[in-house]
Short mmCIF file of C-alpha atoms and ligand atoms in Angstrom, two decimals:
data_model
loop_
_atom_site.label_atom_id
_atom_site.label_comp_id
_atom_site.label_asym_id
_atom_site.label_seq_id
_atom_site.Cartn_x
_atom_site.Cartn_y
_atom_site.Cartn_z
CA MET V 91 9.75 22.81 21.53
CA GLN V 92 10.27 26.63 20.73
CA TYR V 93 9.42 26.38 17.12
CA SER V 94 9.10 29.76 16.91
CA LYS V 95 12.35 30.05 16.25
CA TYR V 96 12.15 28.20 13.23
CA TYR V 97 8.83 29.98 11.96
CA SER V 98 7.54 33.65 12.79
CA VAL V 99 5.10 35.81 11.15
CA MET V 100 6.00 39.68 11.92
CA ALA V 101 3.25 42.38 12.07
CA ASP V 102 3.73 43.59 8.93
CA GLY V 103 3.34 39.99 7.06
CA THR V 104 6.72 38.99 6.68
CA ILE V 105 7.37 35.22 7.63
CA LYS V 106 10.75 34.52 8.57
CA GLN V 107 11.86 30.99 8.52
CA ILE V 108 14.69 28.46 9.44
CA ASN V 109 14.97 25.14 8.26
CA PRO V 110 16.01 23.15 11.19
CA PHE V 111 17.77 20.46 9.01
CA THR V 112 19.89 22.63 6.68
CA ASP V 113 20.01 26.27 9.02
CA ASN V 114 18.79 27.70 5.91
CA GLU V 115 17.39 31.52 6.71
CA VAL V 116 14.24 32.38 4.31
CA TRP V 117 11.85 35.28 4.27
CA SER V 118 8.61 35.35 2.53
CA VAL V 119 8.03 39.30 2.05
CA PRO V 120 4.07 40.21 1.51
CA GLY V 121 4.77 42.69 -1.38
CA ARG V 122 6.69 40.26 -3.48
CA ARG V 123 4.40 37.02 -2.62
CA GLY V 124 1.22 39.08 -4.47
CA LYS V 125 2.66 38.15 -7.67
CA PRO V 126 2.05 34.90 -9.07
CA PRO V 127 4.92 32.77 -9.43
CA ALA V 128 6.72 32.36 -12.88
CA TYR V 129 5.02 29.53 -14.79
CA HIS V 130 7.62 28.16 -17.08
CA GLN V 131 7.01 28.34 -20.82
CA VAL V 132 8.11 25.19 -22.21
CA ASN V 133 8.79 26.41 -25.52
CA GLU V 134 7.32 28.53 -28.01
CA PRO V 135 3.99 26.23 -28.50
CA HIS V 136 4.50 25.80 -31.96
CA PRO V 137 2.24 22.44 -33.01
CA LEU V 138 3.68 19.08 -33.03
CA GLN V 139 4.75 17.47 -36.46
CA PRO V 140 3.98 13.73 -37.58
CA GLY V 141 6.18 11.59 -35.80
CA ASP V 142 7.34 13.98 -32.81
CA LYS V 143 5.33 12.50 -30.13
CA THR V 144 7.58 9.31 -30.61
CA SER V 145 10.94 10.41 -31.93
CA PHE V 146 11.10 13.81 -30.38
CA CYS V 147 14.60 13.83 -28.03
CA ALA V 148 16.92 10.78 -27.77
CA PHE V 149 14.65 9.36 -24.99
CA CYS V 150 11.90 9.03 -27.20
CA PRO V 151 10.25 5.38 -28.06
CA ASP V 152 11.87 5.50 -31.93
CA ARG V 153 14.83 6.54 -30.90
CA LEU V 154 16.12 3.59 -28.58
CA PHE V 155 19.66 3.61 -30.33
CA ASP V 156 20.62 7.12 -29.14
CA THR V 157 20.66 5.99 -25.51
CA PRO V 158 23.47 3.39 -24.19
CA PRO V 159 22.42 -0.01 -24.22
CA GLU V 160 19.41 -0.70 -22.04
CA LYS V 161 19.34 -2.53 -18.61
CA SER V 162 15.72 -3.32 -17.77
CA ARG V 163 12.17 -2.00 -18.96
CA LEU V 164 9.00 -2.44 -17.74
CA VAL V 165 6.36 -3.72 -20.15
CA HIS V 166 2.56 -2.78 -19.87
CA ASN V 167 0.56 -6.05 -20.23
CA ALA V 168 -2.80 -6.04 -21.85
CA ASP V 169 -4.49 -6.98 -18.87
CA GLY V 170 -3.14 -3.83 -17.16
CA SER V 171 -0.50 -5.16 -15.32
CA PHE V 172 3.17 -4.85 -15.82
CA HIS V 173 6.19 -6.96 -15.66
CA ARG V 174 10.07 -6.32 -16.10
CA ILE V 175 12.51 -7.75 -18.78
CA ASP V 176 16.35 -7.27 -18.00
CA HIS V 177 19.42 -7.40 -20.59
CA LEU V 178 17.20 -7.42 -23.98
CA THR V 179 19.16 -8.54 -26.99
CA PRO V 180 19.45 -5.29 -29.70
CA THR V 181 17.04 -7.32 -31.82
CA GLU V 182 14.51 -7.47 -29.37
CA VAL V 183 14.52 -4.04 -28.30
CA LYS V 184 12.48 -3.13 -31.02
CA HIS V 185 9.93 -5.36 -30.77
CA GLN V 186 9.04 -5.18 -27.29
CA PRO V 187 6.85 -2.54 -26.05
CA TRP V 188 7.69 -0.48 -22.80
CA PHE V 189 6.53 2.08 -20.59
CA PHE V 190 9.65 2.58 -19.02
CA ARG V 191 13.31 1.87 -19.35
CA ARG V 192 16.29 2.05 -17.64
CA VAL V 193 19.32 3.38 -19.73
CA PRO V 194 23.06 4.01 -18.34
CA ASN V 195 23.38 7.95 -18.45
CA LEU V 196 25.75 9.02 -21.29
CA PHE V 197 27.26 11.46 -19.46
CA GLU V 198 28.27 10.15 -15.91
CA ILE V 199 28.67 12.44 -13.16
CA VAL V 200 30.61 9.69 -11.38
CA THR V 201 32.29 7.48 -13.93
CA VAL V 202 33.10 3.57 -14.21
CA ASP V 203 36.91 5.01 -14.12
CA TYR V 204 36.61 6.51 -10.72
CA TRP V 205 35.95 3.24 -9.35
CA LYS V 206 37.97 1.36 -11.13
CA LYS V 207 41.12 4.07 -10.45
CA ASN V 208 40.09 4.87 -6.74
CA TYR V 209 38.80 1.32 -5.54
CA SER V 210 39.88 -0.84 -8.12
CA TYR V 211 36.39 -1.85 -9.06
CA TYR V 212 35.83 -4.39 -11.59
CA ILE V 213 32.51 -4.95 -13.56
CA SER V 214 30.13 -8.17 -11.92
CA PRO V 215 30.44 -11.50 -13.55
CA GLY V 216 26.57 -10.98 -14.33
CA ASN V 217 27.26 -7.65 -15.69
CA LEU V 218 30.18 -8.97 -17.76
CA ALA V 219 28.21 -11.61 -19.83
CA TRP V 220 25.63 -9.36 -20.66
CA LYS V 221 28.08 -7.06 -22.25
CA GLU V 222 29.73 -10.02 -23.72
CA MET V 223 26.42 -10.83 -25.16
CA TYR V 224 25.30 -7.53 -26.42
CA LEU V 225 28.94 -6.98 -28.27
CA SER V 226 28.76 -10.17 -29.61
CA GLN V 227 25.96 -9.52 -32.12
CA GLU V 228 26.47 -6.98 -34.69
CA ALA V 229 23.75 -4.56 -34.31
CA GLY V 230 25.05 -4.53 -30.46
CA PHE V 231 28.66 -3.70 -31.22
CA HIS V 232 27.55 -1.07 -33.94
CA HIS V 233 25.32 0.45 -31.23
CA VAL V 234 27.65 0.69 -28.84
CA LEU V 235 30.74 2.21 -30.94
CA ASP V 236 28.14 4.57 -32.33
CA VAL V 237 26.90 6.07 -28.81
CA LEU V 238 30.84 6.36 -27.36
CA ARG V 239 32.01 8.00 -30.77
CA TYR V 240 28.99 10.56 -30.11
CA LYS V 241 30.06 10.97 -26.62
CA LEU V 242 34.01 11.46 -27.72
CA ARG V 243 32.30 14.45 -30.53
CA ALA V 244 30.23 15.71 -28.04
CA SER V 245 33.44 16.22 -25.81
CA GLY V 246 35.12 17.89 -28.65
CA MET V 247 37.61 15.32 -29.72
CA PRO V 248 38.18 15.61 -33.70
CA GLU V 249 36.73 13.21 -35.91
CA ASP V 250 40.19 11.99 -37.34
CA ARG V 251 41.07 11.16 -33.86
CA ILE V 252 38.15 8.97 -32.76
CA HIS V 253 38.34 7.26 -35.81
CA ALA V 254 41.89 6.02 -35.00
CA ILE V 255 40.68 4.73 -31.82
CA PRO V 256 41.26 0.98 -31.98
CA ASP V 257 38.01 -1.28 -31.33
CA GLN V 258 39.34 -2.97 -28.34
CA ASP V 259 39.44 0.96 -27.01
CA PHE V 260 36.09 1.20 -27.52
CA ILE V 261 35.20 -2.38 -25.95
CA ALA V 262 36.88 -1.12 -22.34
CA MET V 263 35.11 2.28 -22.63
CA SER V 264 31.90 0.37 -22.94
CA ASP V 265 32.31 -0.53 -19.30
CA ALA V 266 30.73 2.63 -18.44
CA PHE V 267 27.23 1.39 -19.81
CA PHE V 268 27.84 -2.17 -17.92
CA GLY V 269 29.10 -1.64 -14.88
CA GLY V 270 28.61 2.09 -14.61
CA GLY V 271 26.50 3.38 -11.62
CA HIS V 272 24.56 6.46 -13.11
CA GLU V 273 21.52 5.49 -14.82
CA LEU V 274 18.37 6.60 -16.00
CA VAL V 275 14.56 5.90 -15.67
CA ILE V 276 12.72 6.78 -18.78
CA ALA V 277 9.09 7.05 -19.18
CA ALA V 278 8.01 6.11 -22.79
CA PRO V 279 5.70 9.55 -23.56
CA HIS V 280 6.95 12.56 -24.16
CA PHE V 281 3.93 14.37 -24.73
CA THR V 282 0.52 13.80 -23.38
CA ALA V 283 -1.63 11.46 -25.31
CA ASP V 284 -3.57 14.20 -26.68
CA ALA V 285 -1.07 16.56 -27.21
CA VAL V 286 -1.33 19.15 -30.11
CA ASN V 287 1.69 21.44 -29.20
CA VAL V 288 4.74 21.14 -27.93
CA SER V 289 4.33 22.57 -24.70
CA GLU V 290 2.19 19.81 -23.87
CA LEU V 291 4.75 17.92 -21.78
CA PHE V 292 4.00 14.47 -20.54
CA SER V 293 4.83 14.90 -16.52
CA SER V 294 5.12 12.53 -13.20
CA GLY V 295 1.33 14.07 -12.86
CA ASP V 296 -0.55 12.94 -15.82
CA MET V 297 0.37 9.06 -15.14
CA THR V 298 -2.13 7.02 -13.55
CA PRO V 299 -1.53 6.57 -9.70
CA GLU V 300 -0.96 2.75 -10.71
CA GLU V 301 1.42 3.95 -13.66
CA HIS V 302 3.33 6.28 -11.29
CA TYR V 303 3.70 3.40 -8.84
CA HIS V 304 5.33 1.03 -10.81
CA TYR V 305 7.45 4.39 -11.99
CA LEU V 306 8.41 4.30 -8.13
CA HIS V 307 9.22 0.44 -8.25
CA PHE V 308 11.19 0.30 -11.22
CA THR V 309 13.19 2.66 -9.62
CA ILE V 310 13.89 1.08 -6.13
CA ASP V 311 14.75 -2.05 -8.15
CA ALA V 312 17.27 -0.03 -10.02
CA MET V 313 19.12 0.99 -6.63
CA LYS V 314 18.98 -2.38 -5.07
CA ASP V 315 20.63 -3.54 -8.76
CA ILE V 316 22.81 -0.61 -8.57
CA PHE V 317 24.42 -1.63 -4.74
CA ALA V 318 24.58 -5.46 -5.85
CA SER V 319 26.88 -4.28 -8.99
CA ASN V 320 29.11 -1.99 -7.18
CA ARG V 321 30.18 -3.14 -3.72
CA TYR V 322 31.78 0.29 -3.27
CA ILE V 323 28.88 2.60 -3.44
CA ARG V 324 27.64 4.24 -0.03
CA TYR V 325 24.48 6.17 -1.13
CA ILE V 326 22.44 6.46 -4.38
CA SER V 327 21.04 10.20 -5.07
CA VAL V 328 17.89 9.62 -6.61
CA PHE V 329 16.62 12.51 -8.22
CA GLN V 330 14.08 13.89 -11.16
CA ASN V 331 14.69 17.57 -12.61
CA TRP V 332 11.82 18.68 -14.48
CA LEU V 333 12.21 21.28 -17.42
CA GLN V 334 15.23 23.00 -18.16
CA PRO V 335 14.97 25.82 -15.06
CA ALA V 336 15.48 22.64 -12.85
CA GLY V 337 18.48 21.07 -14.57
CA ALA V 338 16.85 18.84 -17.32
CA SER V 339 18.53 18.62 -20.68
CA PHE V 340 15.45 17.01 -21.89
CA ASP V 341 11.64 18.00 -21.48
CA HIS V 342 10.96 14.19 -21.29
CA LEU V 343 10.37 12.71 -18.16
CA HIS V 344 13.01 10.50 -16.69
CA LYS V 345 14.77 10.00 -13.02
CA GLN V 346 18.20 9.59 -12.61
CA LEU V 347 20.28 7.54 -9.78
CA VAL V 348 23.82 8.24 -9.16
CA GLY V 349 26.25 5.88 -6.98
CA ILE V 350 28.53 7.85 -4.81
CA ASP V 351 30.96 6.29 -2.14
CA ASP V 352 30.06 9.24 0.29
CA TRP V 353 26.61 10.38 1.77
CA GLY V 354 26.96 13.81 0.95
CA ALA V 355 27.02 17.16 3.46
CA SER V 356 23.61 17.11 3.63
CA ILE V 357 22.97 13.59 4.88
CA ARG V 358 25.78 13.71 6.89
CA HIS V 359 24.57 16.55 8.41
CA GLN V 360 20.77 15.22 8.97
CA ILE V 361 22.47 11.54 10.48
CA ASP V 362 24.52 14.13 12.86
CA LEU V 363 21.28 15.72 14.38
CA LEU V 364 19.37 12.15 14.50
CA ARG V 365 22.69 11.22 16.95
CA GLN V 366 21.45 14.02 19.16
CA ASP V 367 17.51 13.56 18.68
CA PRO V 368 16.55 10.32 17.41
CA ASN V 369 13.10 11.73 17.11
CA ILE V 370 14.24 14.99 15.42
CA PHE V 371 12.13 14.32 12.25
CA ASN V 372 9.04 14.01 14.06
CA GLU V 373 9.86 17.06 16.09
CA LEU V 374 11.04 19.72 14.04
CA GLY V 375 9.39 17.54 10.84
CA ALA V 376 5.89 16.87 11.19
CA ASN V 377 4.95 17.61 14.65
CA LEU V 378 6.56 21.48 13.53
CA ALA V 379 4.66 21.30 10.23
CA SER V 380 1.38 20.19 12.41
CA MET V 381 1.74 22.95 14.84
CA GLN V 382 1.81 25.44 11.98
CA ASN V 383 -0.87 23.89 9.99
CA LEU V 384 1.00 23.06 7.02
CA ILE V 385 0.31 19.29 6.85
CA PHE V 386 -2.16 18.81 3.88
CA ALA V 387 -2.13 15.10 2.50
CA GLU V 388 -1.76 11.96 4.18
CA ASN V 389 -2.40 8.40 3.57
CA GLU V 390 -2.04 4.92 5.66
CA HIS V 391 2.25 5.30 5.41
CA ALA V 392 3.16 8.60 4.28
CA ILE V 393 2.48 12.17 5.02
CA ALA V 394 2.79 15.36 2.98
CA TYR V 395 3.37 19.02 4.08
CA THR V 396 4.75 22.05 2.81
CA GLY V 397 8.32 22.73 4.11
CA ILE V 398 9.97 25.80 6.10
CA GLY V 399 13.13 27.43 5.36
CA HIS V 400 13.65 26.64 1.73
CA ARG V 401 15.14 28.56 -1.29
CA HIS V 402 12.26 27.29 -3.26
CA PRO V 403 8.81 26.54 -2.25
CA THR V 404 9.04 23.15 -1.52
CA ILE V 405 6.67 19.95 -0.83
CA GLU V 406 7.96 17.36 1.51
CA ILE V 407 6.61 13.80 1.58
CA PHE V 408 7.37 11.81 4.29
CA SER V 409 7.20 7.63 4.67
CA LYS V 410 5.62 6.55 8.33
CA SER V 411 7.20 3.19 7.65
CA ASN V 412 9.49 1.97 10.55
CA HIS V 413 11.45 0.90 7.29
CA ALA V 414 14.03 3.36 6.69
CA ARG V 415 15.11 2.63 3.36
CA PRO V 416 13.07 2.96 -0.22
CA TYR V 417 14.10 -1.06 -0.83
CA GLU V 418 13.05 -1.71 2.43
CA HIS V 419 9.66 -0.92 2.13
CA SER V 420 6.63 -3.23 1.52
CA ASP V 421 4.60 -2.70 -1.79
CA GLU V 422 1.92 -1.59 0.29
CA GLU V 423 4.41 1.22 2.12
CA ILE V 424 5.89 2.10 -1.53
CA GLY V 425 2.07 2.31 -3.01
CA ALA V 426 1.52 5.00 -0.28
CA MET V 427 4.45 6.87 -1.00
CA SER V 428 4.15 6.98 -4.36
CA ASP V 429 0.22 8.01 -4.41
CA LEU V 430 1.28 11.56 -2.19
CA ILE V 431 4.10 12.04 -4.57
CA HIS V 432 2.18 11.65 -7.82
CA ALA V 433 -0.47 13.49 -6.13
CA CYS V 434 1.83 16.29 -5.43
CA HIS V 435 2.81 16.43 -8.96
CA ALA V 436 -0.23 16.23 -9.91
CA ALA V 437 -0.97 19.34 -7.94
CA SER V 438 1.66 21.21 -8.91
CA GLY V 439 0.92 20.83 -12.56
CA SER V 440 3.10 19.94 -15.66
CA GLN V 441 4.05 23.67 -16.26
CA ILE V 442 6.04 24.20 -13.14
CA SER V 443 9.72 23.18 -13.33
CA SER V 444 10.69 21.38 -10.52
CA ASN V 445 13.38 18.62 -8.18
CA GLU V 446 12.15 15.74 -6.70
CA GLU V 447 15.11 14.71 -4.39
CA TRP V 448 15.09 11.57 -2.54
CA TYR V 449 16.46 11.31 1.25
CA TYR V 450 16.90 8.30 3.31
CA THR V 451 19.22 6.40 5.55
CA PRO V 452 22.46 5.34 3.95
CA ILE V 453 23.46 1.64 3.56
CA ASP V 454 25.72 1.75 6.30
CA ALA V 455 24.32 4.44 8.75
CA ALA V 456 23.70 3.39 12.38
CA TYR V 457 21.04 5.84 12.80
CA GLN V 458 17.75 5.57 11.14
CA MET V 459 16.43 8.54 9.42
CA PRO V 460 12.96 8.61 7.30
CA TRP V 461 12.56 8.02 3.29
CA HIS V 462 11.29 11.39 2.37
CA VAL V 463 11.18 12.85 -1.14
CA LEU V 464 11.15 16.60 -1.30
CA ILE V 465 9.18 18.61 -4.40
CA LYS V 466 11.08 21.79 -5.19
CA TRP V 467 9.29 24.62 -7.44
CA ARG V 468 12.00 26.08 -9.47
CA VAL V 469 10.23 29.52 -9.95
CA ASN V 470 12.80 31.63 -8.64
CA THR V 471 16.15 32.53 -8.89
CA SER V 472 18.63 34.13 -6.20
CA ALA V 473 19.89 36.97 -6.78
CA GLY V 474 22.39 39.85 -4.99
CA PHE V 475 20.32 40.16 -2.35
CA GLU V 476 20.53 36.63 -1.46
CA GLY V 477 24.15 36.32 -2.37
CA GLY V 478 24.98 39.21 -0.14
CA THR V 479 23.17 37.99 3.11
CA SER V 480 22.81 34.24 2.88
CA ILE V 481 18.46 35.18 3.42
CA TYR V 482 16.79 33.64 0.47
CA ILE V 483 13.18 35.32 -0.54
CA ASN V 484 11.18 32.45 -1.23
CA PRO V 485 8.28 33.96 -3.39
CA ILE V 486 5.36 31.51 -1.86
CA ALA V 487 5.11 31.14 1.75
CA PRO V 488 4.43 27.62 3.08
CA LEU V 489 0.53 28.33 3.72
CA GLU V 490 -0.16 29.76 0.37
CA LEU V 491 1.73 26.80 -0.77
CA ARG V 492 -0.04 24.67 0.88
CA ASP V 493 -3.67 26.31 -0.22
CA ARG V 494 -2.87 26.41 -3.76
CA LEU V 495 -2.22 22.28 -3.54
CA VAL V 496 -5.28 21.70 -1.22
CA THR V 497 -7.46 23.36 -3.99
CA ASN V 498 -5.75 21.55 -6.82
CA LEU V 499 -6.09 18.22 -4.84
CA TYR V 500 -9.78 18.21 -4.13
CA SER V 501 -10.42 19.02 -7.75
CA LEU V 502 -8.26 16.40 -8.96
CA ARG V 503 -9.79 13.60 -6.61
CA TYR V 504 -13.28 14.60 -7.37
CA GLU V 505 -11.76 14.00 -11.14
CA GLY V 506 -10.67 10.61 -10.22
CA LYS V 507 -7.18 11.56 -11.32
CA ILE V 508 -5.24 10.72 -7.73
CA SER V 509 -5.64 7.91 -5.41
CA GLY V 510 -9.16 8.05 -3.63
CA ASN V 511 -7.24 6.78 -0.41
CA ILE V 512 -5.26 10.25 0.31
CA ARG V 513 -6.60 12.24 3.02
CA ILE V 514 -6.82 16.11 2.62
CA ALA V 515 -6.39 19.02 4.97
CA GLU V 516 -8.91 18.49 7.69
CA GLU V 517 -9.14 15.25 6.93
CA CYS V 518 -5.35 14.54 8.06
CA GLY V 519 -5.04 12.93 11.21
CA MET V 520 -2.27 15.31 12.67
CA ARG V 521 -1.43 13.82 15.63
CA PRO V 522 2.13 13.83 17.22
CA ASN V 523 4.97 11.79 16.21
CA PRO V 524 3.27 10.33 13.01
CA LEU V 525 6.81 9.08 11.62
CA ARG V 526 7.96 5.50 12.61
CA TYR V 527 11.09 5.32 11.55
CA TYR V 528 13.10 4.75 14.95
CA LEU V 529 11.23 1.86 15.91
CA LYS V 530 12.64 -0.94 14.85
ZN1 LIG X 1466 11.40 12.63 -26.31
#
């Protein structure tokens, strides 16, 4: 295998990289690497006012009716365990504490009309019963109308036209909430427990490893339900945009799930590569990273390394399981992925804006690709040079990113803030072909 094609260090220190899965051409240039990446300044750090911790934005715990009706929530029991409750009534939602909520996205990327008009989709009997239950309660009916009116107002519709819409039309429009396929998983805290100013946001890395495991498991439960509710969905895009430079509308921690009727070009291309070489995710993923000493963390069922050929500094976390879809993983395997994702977020720190993106074998693919999660630090912006040449300048070379993460991981492990089962740097196995996705 000619690994130098993908990663080569020139005499002056320039690192030229080609991403084997996207063909992206990326350089890390010595003079530009010296300067530290711009940390995202969240806001002017003015002090928190009373009530801010629970009502700062529309995702906050005191503003339950600013989002569309809740599909599900995860409740923290007194003994530390969690349990899930689905489809609470509008009265019950106010009286049950929660740590994660799952709600429809008010502004869908792929709308319920897309499914209805293109596929004659109709909402499942279970979701229809939930819709009828929710709307039969006065508080539920008003909640749905209020949120729909807000949405129409935000789209620029004049007030007199909104008020002329008959209730029946609003009831039909609410199918987007009860049968749509674009959802949010929201964590309860907006700020950390001891925050005193608005920049002290609660991030993935601020959870305990166990809380993070439930965050992931709850998201995977949502995937299962979205597939079960709409048989035309062929892939669910799962991602987390952290802070505004990463595309987040709110600085309040949440993941998104979007059901689509297609795999998207990126997954299609990766499946094409698999047809040519079933072992490609080992060969040009883990093995290439191992030969360049980029693997920095590992546990029983997952492995993490810094990625080659990305526009932004990127962490890649791969499941080692022979199960190729998140919802086919055992709880223990999900736990291992969760521990590494959590540790990587914690090592990045809450002030780094990032995209977390999930990739996995589509429901209808005959070739298996491993479940993997990329965390991209959104610390740089492409400019004219990139536009003109299609050569991207990444301000942090993979080895430098690895070193920053390793230093932080050691401290976090010492402080007991990440899972104690994670092997760091030289403790990792580094054996060839660590990914077992192609085994039945
Ligand atoms: Zn909030």
